PDB file of C-alpha atoms in Angstrom:
ATOM      1  CA  MET H 288    -132.795-216.696  32.699  1.00  0.00           C
ATOM      2  CA  VAL H 289    -129.858-215.727  30.471  1.00  0.00           C
ATOM      3  CA  ILE H 290    -128.279-218.646  28.622  1.00  0.00           C
ATOM      4  CA  LYS H 291    -124.507-218.530  28.546  1.00  0.00           C
ATOM      5  CA  PHE H 292    -123.337-218.517  24.936  1.00  0.00           C
ATOM      6  CA  ASP H 293    -120.106-220.298  24.081  1.00  0.00           C
ATOM      7  CA  THR H 294    -118.838-218.817  20.831  1.00  0.00           C
ATOM      8  CA  GLN H 295    -115.952-221.243  20.390  1.00  0.00           C
ATOM      9  CA  LYS H 296    -118.176-224.261  20.951  1.00  0.00           C
ATOM     10  CA  THR H 297    -120.748-222.974  18.483  1.00  0.00           C
ATOM     11  CA  LYS H 298    -118.087-222.342  15.836  1.00  0.00           C
ATOM     12  CA  HIS H 299    -116.739-225.848  16.403  1.00  0.00           C
ATOM     13  CA  GLN H 300    -120.206-227.345  16.068  1.00  0.00           C
ATOM     14  CA  LEU H 301    -121.052-225.455  12.877  1.00  0.00           C
ATOM     15  CA  PHE H 302    -117.712-226.221  11.219  1.00  0.00           C
ATOM     16  CA  HIS H 303    -118.023-229.886  12.225  1.00  0.00           C
ATOM     17  CA  LEU H 304    -121.532-230.183  10.819  1.00  0.00           C
ATOM     18  CA  SER H 305    -120.465-228.269   7.698  1.00  0.00           C
ATOM     19  CA  ILE H 306    -117.722-230.815   7.039  1.00  0.00           C
ATOM     20  CA  SER H 307    -120.219-233.652   7.472  1.00  0.00           C
ATOM     21  CA  LEU H 308    -122.666-232.104   5.036  1.00  0.00           C
ATOM     22  CA  GLY H 309    -119.843-231.187   2.656  1.00  0.00           C
ATOM     23  CA  VAL H 310    -118.643-234.794   2.583  1.00  0.00           C
ATOM     24  CA  ILE H 311    -122.137-236.034   1.738  1.00  0.00           C
ATOM     25  CA  LEU H 312    -122.423-233.390  -1.000  1.00  0.00           C
ATOM     26  CA  ILE H 313    -119.075-234.451  -2.470  1.00  0.00           C
ATOM     27  CA  CYS H 314    -120.168-238.078  -2.389  1.00  0.00           C
ATOM     28  CA  MET H 315    -123.451-237.303  -4.134  1.00  0.00           C
ATOM     29  CA  THR H 316    -121.634-235.163  -6.729  1.00  0.00           C
ATOM     30  CA  TYR H 317    -119.188-237.990  -7.326  1.00  0.00           C
ATOM     31  CA  MET H 318    -122.033-240.480  -7.735  1.00  0.00           C
ATOM     32  CA  GLN H 319    -123.758-238.186 -10.187  1.00  0.00           C
ATOM     33  CA  TYR H 320    -120.532-237.810 -12.125  1.00  0.00           C
ATOM     34  CA  ARG H 321    -120.018-241.559 -12.347  1.00  0.00           C
ATOM     35  CA  ARG H 322    -123.729-242.082 -13.220  1.00  0.00           C
ATOM     36  CA  ASN H 323    -123.375-245.871 -13.102  1.00  0.00           C
ATOM     37  CA  TRP H 324    -123.958-246.573  -9.410  1.00  0.00           C
ATOM     38  CA  THR H 325    -123.027-250.245  -9.614  1.00  0.00           C
ATOM     39  CA  HIS H 326    -119.474-249.270  -8.661  1.00  0.00           C
ATOM     40  CA  LEU H 327    -120.641-248.232  -5.161  1.00  0.00           C
ATOM     41  CA  GLY H 328    -120.231-251.759  -3.909  1.00  0.00           C
ATOM     42  CA  SER H 329    -116.652-252.018  -5.163  1.00  0.00           C
ATOM     43  CA  PHE H 330    -113.805-251.278  -2.742  1.00  0.00           C
ATOM     44  CA  TRP H 331    -111.246-250.470  -5.432  1.00  0.00           C
ATOM     45  CA  ASP H 332    -113.481-248.761  -7.965  1.00  0.00           C
ATOM     46  CA  SER H 333    -115.321-246.337  -5.690  1.00  0.00           C
ATOM     47  CA  LEU H 334    -114.117-243.175  -3.925  1.00  0.00           C
ATOM     48  CA  ILE H 335    -116.942-243.119  -1.370  1.00  0.00           C
ATOM     49  CA  ILE H 336    -114.853-244.771   1.359  1.00  0.00           C
ATOM     50  CA  PRO H 337    -111.791-242.493   0.870  1.00  0.00           C
ATOM     51  CA  ILE H 338    -114.028-239.398   0.799  1.00  0.00           C
ATOM     52  CA  VAL H 339    -115.806-240.335   4.018  1.00  0.00           C
ATOM     53  CA  PHE H 340    -112.502-241.323   5.671  1.00  0.00           C
ATOM     54  CA  THR H 341    -111.003-237.947   4.738  1.00  0.00           C
ATOM     55  CA  GLY H 342    -114.008-236.114   6.109  1.00  0.00           C
ATOM     56  CA  GLU H 343    -113.817-237.922   9.464  1.00  0.00           C
ATOM     57  CA  MET H 344    -110.122-237.140   9.730  1.00  0.00           C
ATOM     58  CA  LEU H 345    -110.831-233.463   9.019  1.00  0.00           C
ATOM     59  CA  LYS H 346    -113.346-233.428  11.860  1.00  0.00           C
ATOM     60  CA  VAL H 347    -110.748-234.908  14.241  1.00  0.00           C
ATOM     61  CA  ILE H 348    -108.228-232.277  13.122  1.00  0.00           C
ATOM     62  CA  LEU H 349    -110.877-229.589  13.689  1.00  0.00           C
ATOM     63  CA  CYS H 350    -111.443-230.897  17.207  1.00  0.00           C
ATOM     64  CA  CYS H 351    -107.717-230.813  17.929  1.00  0.00           C
ATOM     65  CA  TYR H 352    -107.581-227.233  16.638  1.00  0.00           C
ATOM     66  CA  TYR H 353    -110.370-226.044  18.907  1.00  0.00           C
ATOM     67  CA  GLY H 354    -109.043-228.128  21.785  1.00  0.00           C
ATOM     68  CA  ARG H 355    -105.533-226.712  21.743  1.00  0.00           C
ATOM     69  CA  HIS H 356    -106.409-224.394  24.635  1.00  0.00           C
ATOM     70  CA  ASP H 357    -108.169-227.145  26.613  1.00  0.00           C
ATOM     71  CA  ASP H 358    -105.227-229.507  27.179  1.00  0.00           C
ATOM     72  CA  PRO H 359    -103.445-227.227  29.707  1.00  0.00           C
ATOM     73  CA  LEU H 360    -106.582-227.415  31.845  1.00  0.00           C
ATOM     74  CA  LEU H 361    -106.137-231.192  32.315  1.00  0.00           C
ATOM     75  CA  THR H 362    -104.408-232.445  35.440  1.00  0.00           C
ATOM     76  CA  GLN H 363    -101.108-234.286  35.115  1.00  0.00           C
ATOM     77  CA  LYS H 364    -102.840-237.572  35.885  1.00  0.00           C
ATOM     78  CA  GLN H 365    -105.394-236.957  33.145  1.00  0.00           C
ATOM     79  CA  LYS H 366    -102.633-236.107  30.663  1.00  0.00           C
ATOM     80  CA  GLN H 367    -100.784-239.346  31.492  1.00  0.00           C
ATOM     81  CA  LYS H 368    -103.966-241.367  31.128  1.00  0.00           C
ATOM     82  CA  LYS H 369    -104.748-239.704  27.822  1.00  0.00           C
ATOM     83  CA  ALA H 370    -101.222-240.359  26.520  1.00  0.00           C
ATOM     84  CA  ALA H 371    -101.625-244.034  27.460  1.00  0.00           C
ATOM     85  CA  TYR H 372    -104.441-244.315  24.962  1.00  0.00           C
ATOM     86  CA  PHE H 373    -102.132-243.528  22.050  1.00  0.00           C
ATOM     87  CA  THR H 374     -99.380-246.088  22.596  1.00  0.00           C
ATOM     88  CA  PRO H 375     -98.587-248.517  19.718  1.00  0.00           C
ATOM     89  CA  LYS H 376    -100.444-251.236  21.594  1.00  0.00           C
ATOM     90  CA  ASP H 377    -103.500-249.075  21.953  1.00  0.00           C
ATOM     91  CA  LEU H 378    -103.395-247.947  18.331  1.00  0.00           C
ATOM     92  CA  ALA H 379    -103.365-251.617  17.353  1.00  0.00           C
ATOM     93  CA  SER H 380    -106.366-252.208  19.606  1.00  0.00           C
ATOM     94  CA  GLY H 381    -108.106-249.309  17.866  1.00  0.00           C
ATOM     95  CA  LEU H 382    -107.573-250.987  14.501  1.00  0.00           C
ATOM     96  CA  LEU H 383    -108.813-254.264  15.935  1.00  0.00           C
ATOM     97  CA  LEU H 384    -111.909-252.558  17.314  1.00  0.00           C
ATOM     98  CA  GLN H 385    -112.716-251.099  13.888  1.00  0.00           C
ATOM     99  CA  PHE H 386    -112.119-254.496  12.264  1.00  0.00           C
ATOM    100  CA  LEU H 387    -114.454-256.209  14.739  1.00  0.00           C
ATOM    101  CA  CYS H 388    -117.096-253.537  14.199  1.00  0.00           C
ATOM    102  CA  THR H 389    -116.851-254.064  10.459  1.00  0.00           C
ATOM    103  CA  LEU H 390    -117.365-257.779  10.963  1.00  0.00           C
ATOM    104  CA  LEU H 391    -120.316-257.101  13.251  1.00  0.00           C
ATOM    105  CA  TYR H 392    -121.947-254.798  10.714  1.00  0.00           C
ATOM    106  CA  GLY H 393    -121.362-257.444   8.022  1.00  0.00           C
ATOM    107  CA  PHE H 394    -122.987-260.083  10.204  1.00  0.00           C
ATOM    108  CA  VAL H 395    -125.958-257.787  10.815  1.00  0.00           C
ATOM    109  CA  CYS H 396    -126.257-257.103   7.064  1.00  0.00           C
ATOM    110  CA  ILE H 397    -126.393-260.855   6.376  1.00  0.00           C
ATOM    111  CA  ILE H 398    -128.956-261.363   9.159  1.00  0.00           C
ATOM    112  CA  LEU H 399    -131.108-258.631   7.618  1.00  0.00           C
ATOM    113  CA  GLY H 400    -130.999-260.164   4.163  1.00  0.00           C
ATOM    114  CA  ALA H 401    -127.670-259.539   2.477  1.00  0.00           C
ATOM    115  CA  PRO H 402    -126.470-262.468   0.270  1.00  0.00           C
ATOM    116  CA  VAL H 403    -124.577-265.031   2.325  1.00  0.00           C
ATOM    117  CA  LEU H 404    -122.579-266.867  -0.350  1.00  0.00           C
ATOM    118  CA  GLN H 405    -121.966-263.962  -2.715  1.00  0.00           C
ATOM    119  CA  ASN H 406    -121.423-260.196  -2.845  1.00  0.00           C
ATOM    120  CA  TYR H 407    -118.706-260.393  -0.189  1.00  0.00           C
ATOM    121  CA  GLU H 408    -117.060-257.211  -1.402  1.00  0.00           C
ATOM    122  CA  GLN H 409    -120.323-255.284  -1.438  1.00  0.00           C
ATOM    123  CA  THR H 410    -121.119-256.324   2.133  1.00  0.00           C
ATOM    124  CA  PHE H 411    -117.604-255.389   3.215  1.00  0.00           C
ATOM    125  CA  VAL H 412    -117.877-251.935   1.650  1.00  0.00           C
ATOM    126  CA  LEU H 413    -121.225-251.268   3.299  1.00  0.00           C
ATOM    127  CA  SER H 414    -119.940-252.522   6.648  1.00  0.00           C
ATOM    128  CA  LEU H 415    -116.795-250.412   6.350  1.00  0.00           C
ATOM    129  CA  LEU H 416    -118.846-247.324   5.507  1.00  0.00           C
ATOM    130  CA  LEU H 417    -120.999-247.846   8.602  1.00  0.00           C
ATOM    131  CA  THR H 418    -117.848-248.310  10.713  1.00  0.00           C
ATOM    132  CA  LEU H 419    -116.430-245.066   9.372  1.00  0.00           C
ATOM    133  CA  LEU H 420    -119.648-243.250  10.165  1.00  0.00           C
ATOM    134  CA  SER H 421    -119.963-244.628  13.702  1.00  0.00           C
ATOM    135  CA  VAL H 422    -116.899-246.071  15.410  1.00  0.00           C
ATOM    136  CA  SER H 423    -113.883-244.839  13.500  1.00  0.00           C
ATOM    137  CA  PRO H 424    -114.163-241.101  14.382  1.00  0.00           C
ATOM    138  CA  THR H 425    -114.090-241.919  18.093  1.00  0.00           C
ATOM    139  CA  VAL H 426    -111.074-244.186  17.600  1.00  0.00           C
ATOM    140  CA  PHE H 427    -109.251-241.467  15.638  1.00  0.00           C
ATOM    141  CA  LEU H 428    -110.003-238.954  18.399  1.00  0.00           C
ATOM    142  CA  LEU H 429    -109.552-240.920  21.593  1.00  0.00           C
ATOM    143  CA  GLY H 430    -107.573-243.994  20.598  1.00  0.00           C
ATOM    144  CA  GLY H 431    -108.670-247.598  21.033  1.00  0.00           C
ATOM    145  CA  GLY H 432    -109.035-247.505  24.806  1.00  0.00           C
ATOM    146  CA  GLY H 433    -111.001-244.287  24.894  1.00  0.00           C
ATOM    147  CA  ALA H 434    -113.264-245.453  22.050  1.00  0.00           C
ATOM    148  CA  LEU H 435    -113.901-248.724  23.862  1.00  0.00           C
ATOM    149  CA  GLN H 436    -114.986-246.793  26.933  1.00  0.00           C
ATOM    150  CA  VAL H 437    -117.371-244.714  24.837  1.00  0.00           C
ATOM    151  CA  CYS H 438    -118.756-247.885  23.188  1.00  0.00           C
ATOM    152  CA  PHE H 439    -119.628-249.169  26.639  1.00  0.00           C
ATOM    153  CA  CYS H 440    -121.241-245.816  27.501  1.00  0.00           C
ATOM    154  CA  GLU H 441    -118.439-244.793  29.835  1.00  0.00           C
ATOM    155  CA  LYS H 442    -117.108-241.264  29.702  1.00  0.00           C
ATOM    156  CA  PRO H 443    -113.295-241.062  29.786  1.00  0.00           C
ATOM    157  CA  ASP H 444    -112.226-238.710  32.575  1.00  0.00           C
ATOM    158  CA  PHE H 445    -109.621-236.945  30.410  1.00  0.00           C
ATOM    159  CA  LEU H 446    -112.031-235.515  27.889  1.00  0.00           C
ATOM    160  CA  THR H 447    -111.616-231.856  27.026  1.00  0.00           C
ATOM    161  CA  LYS H 448    -114.537-229.572  26.199  1.00  0.00           C
ATOM    162  CA  SER H 449    -113.820-229.798  22.484  1.00  0.00           C
ATOM    163  CA  GLU H 450    -113.667-233.598  22.579  1.00  0.00           C
ATOM    164  CA  GLU H 451    -116.999-233.751  24.378  1.00  0.00           C
ATOM    165  CA  THR H 452    -118.476-231.540  21.679  1.00  0.00           C
ATOM    166  CA  ALA H 453    -117.044-233.722  18.935  1.00  0.00           C
ATOM    167  CA  LEU H 454    -118.320-236.934  20.565  1.00  0.00           C
ATOM    168  CA  HIS H 455    -121.777-235.473  20.771  1.00  0.00           C
ATOM    169  CA  LEU H 456    -121.676-234.514  17.091  1.00  0.00           C
ATOM    170  CA  PHE H 457    -120.334-237.922  16.036  1.00  0.00           C
ATOM    171  CA  LYS H 458    -123.660-239.379  17.184  1.00  0.00           C
ATOM    172  CA  TYR H 459    -125.463-237.669  14.325  1.00  0.00           C
ATOM    173  CA  ASN H 460    -123.382-239.462  11.724  1.00  0.00           C
ATOM    174  CA  ALA H 461    -123.637-242.784  13.542  1.00  0.00           C
ATOM    175  CA  ILE H 462    -127.391-242.788  14.172  1.00  0.00           C
ATOM    176  CA  GLY H 463    -128.266-241.252  10.811  1.00  0.00           C
ATOM    177  CA  GLY H 464    -125.970-243.575   8.895  1.00  0.00           C
ATOM    178  CA  ILE H 465    -127.193-246.750  10.536  1.00  0.00           C
ATOM    179  CA  LEU H 466    -130.902-245.855  10.268  1.00  0.00           C
ATOM    180  CA  GLY H 467    -130.412-244.673   6.696  1.00  0.00           C
ATOM    181  CA  ALA H 468    -128.689-247.890   5.661  1.00  0.00           C
ATOM    182  CA  TRP H 469    -131.534-249.882   7.182  1.00  0.00           C
ATOM    183  CA  ALA H 470    -134.188-247.712   5.554  1.00  0.00           C
ATOM    184  CA  GLY H 471    -132.484-248.120   2.179  1.00  0.00           C
ATOM    185  CA  SER H 472    -133.365-251.813   2.275  1.00  0.00           C
ATOM    186  CA  ILE H 473    -137.019-250.921   1.753  1.00  0.00           C
ATOM    187  CA  VAL H 474    -136.579-250.365  -1.980  1.00  0.00           C
ATOM    188  CA  SER H 475    -134.578-253.536  -2.671  1.00  0.00           C
ATOM    189  CA  PRO H 476    -137.466-256.056  -2.817  1.00  0.00           C
ATOM    190  CA  LEU H 477    -139.717-253.808  -4.941  1.00  0.00           C
ATOM    191  CA  ASP H 478    -140.198-255.068  -8.513  1.00  0.00           C
ATOM    192  CA  TRP H 479    -139.279-251.820 -10.199  1.00  0.00           C
ATOM    193  CA  ASP H 480    -136.356-253.507 -11.968  1.00  0.00           C
ATOM    194  CA  ARG H 481    -134.095-250.509 -11.602  1.00  0.00           C
ATOM    195  CA  GLU H 482    -130.298-250.633 -11.686  1.00  0.00           C
ATOM    196  CA  TRP H 483    -129.945-248.697  -8.432  1.00  0.00           C
ATOM    197  CA  GLN H 484    -131.990-251.303  -6.542  1.00  0.00           C
ATOM    198  CA  ALA H 485    -129.062-253.732  -6.693  1.00  0.00           C
ATOM    199  CA  TYR H 486    -127.397-254.458  -3.355  1.00  0.00           C
ATOM    200  CA  PRO H 487    -125.756-252.533  -1.721  1.00  0.00           C
ATOM    201  CA  ILE H 488    -126.583-249.326  -3.645  1.00  0.00           C
ATOM    202  CA  PRO H 489    -129.791-248.428  -1.701  1.00  0.00           C
ATOM    203  CA  ASN H 490    -128.029-249.107   1.596  1.00  0.00           C
ATOM    204  CA  VAL H 491    -124.951-247.015   0.799  1.00  0.00           C
ATOM    205  CA  VAL H 492    -127.087-244.123  -0.525  1.00  0.00           C
ATOM    206  CA  GLY H 493    -129.409-244.506   2.466  1.00  0.00           C
ATOM    207  CA  ALA H 494    -126.480-244.348   4.885  1.00  0.00           C
ATOM    208  CA  LEU H 495    -125.219-241.164   3.262  1.00  0.00           C
ATOM    209  CA  LEU H 496    -128.664-239.535   3.132  1.00  0.00           C
ATOM    210  CA  GLY H 497    -129.452-240.610   6.681  1.00  0.00           C
ATOM    211  CA  SER H 498    -126.186-239.060   7.836  1.00  0.00           C
ATOM    212  CA  ALA H 499    -127.028-235.872   5.940  1.00  0.00           C
ATOM    213  CA  LEU H 500    -130.512-235.610   7.483  1.00  0.00           C
ATOM    214  CA  ALA H 501    -129.127-236.233  10.950  1.00  0.00           C
ATOM    215  CA  ASN H 502    -126.501-233.542  10.484  1.00  0.00           C
ATOM    216  CA  ILE H 503    -129.080-231.114   9.127  1.00  0.00           C
ATOM    217  CA  TYR H 504    -131.118-231.741  12.283  1.00  0.00           C
ATOM    218  CA  GLY H 505    -128.007-231.162  14.409  1.00  0.00           C
ATOM    219  CA  CYS H 506    -127.209-227.962  12.528  1.00  0.00           C
ATOM    220  CA  SER H 507    -130.774-226.687  13.027  1.00  0.00           C
ATOM    221  CA  CYS H 508    -130.474-227.388  16.786  1.00  0.00           C
ATOM    222  CA  VAL H 509    -127.241-225.396  16.964  1.00  0.00           C
ATOM    223  CA  LEU H 510    -128.696-222.510  14.981  1.00  0.00           C
ATOM    224  CA  TYR H 511    -131.840-222.515  17.117  1.00  0.00           C
ATOM    225  CA  ALA H 512    -129.783-222.443  20.336  1.00  0.00           C
ATOM    226  CA  THR H 513    -127.640-219.643  18.867  1.00  0.00           C
ATOM    227  CA  GLY H 514    -130.660-217.621  17.904  1.00  0.00           C
ATOM    228  CA  LYS H 515    -132.240-218.143  21.295  1.00  0.00           C
ATOM    229  CA  ALA H 516    -129.105-217.052  23.097  1.00  0.00           C
ATOM    230  CA  TYR H 517    -128.831-213.985  20.848  1.00  0.00           C
ATOM    231  CA  MET H 518    -132.439-212.980  21.506  1.00  0.00           C
ATOM    232  CA  ASN H 519    -132.016-213.439  25.254  1.00  0.00           C
ATOM    233  CA  LYS H 520    -128.879-211.324  25.175  1.00  0.00           C
ATOM    234  CA  LYS H 521    -130.659-208.651  23.167  1.00  0.00           C
ATOM    235  CA  ARG H 522    -133.541-208.496  25.640  1.00  0.00           C
ATOM    236  CA  SER H 523    -131.319-208.303  28.693  1.00  0.00           C
TER     237      SER H 523
END
């Protein structure tokens, strides 16, 4: 059976994953440049949040670029429904959704052992990073209403092919970031007495590394599918 190869989709996937890995590389380079990692928990003294935010916005712009030919394929009703998700009211709901997700992540961090009566800023930075890696990209792409549907495992009926591709790729950042942040907690209780064991450094680094590993896995899947399609085409 010959597998149909979608060149545009593959390019979109590879560029998307390249941006994700590039963002992680920039973050790691920045951390190496600063050397003192204690600033990672500071909202005002760290560039990790702005770097990740910029990367997620670039991925949304990339999706819009590859989806510029998809919008004409939508019906008038789908276009109207899509436009309704980007009204001022819906944009406000998108901000509210991200705020609530940040609070939820903060609550989970506290439940899992983060200090309750101190390190508020550090918990906020970690929660905001997890929100940027999981919920924010979908809000930026689909608006508050569309993101809410996705959060409840509902597929908006106005999605274009490029948006479906982007949503699938967003999962790598989300799953990898959350699992990585959780895995980073393993080193905190160890009595190594290292500076980088201070909360939330292991969790922030874990979230970034988890995201990187997940995106590397996604990239390998895309390259494998590309190679398989190429070999099938060559044989036929």
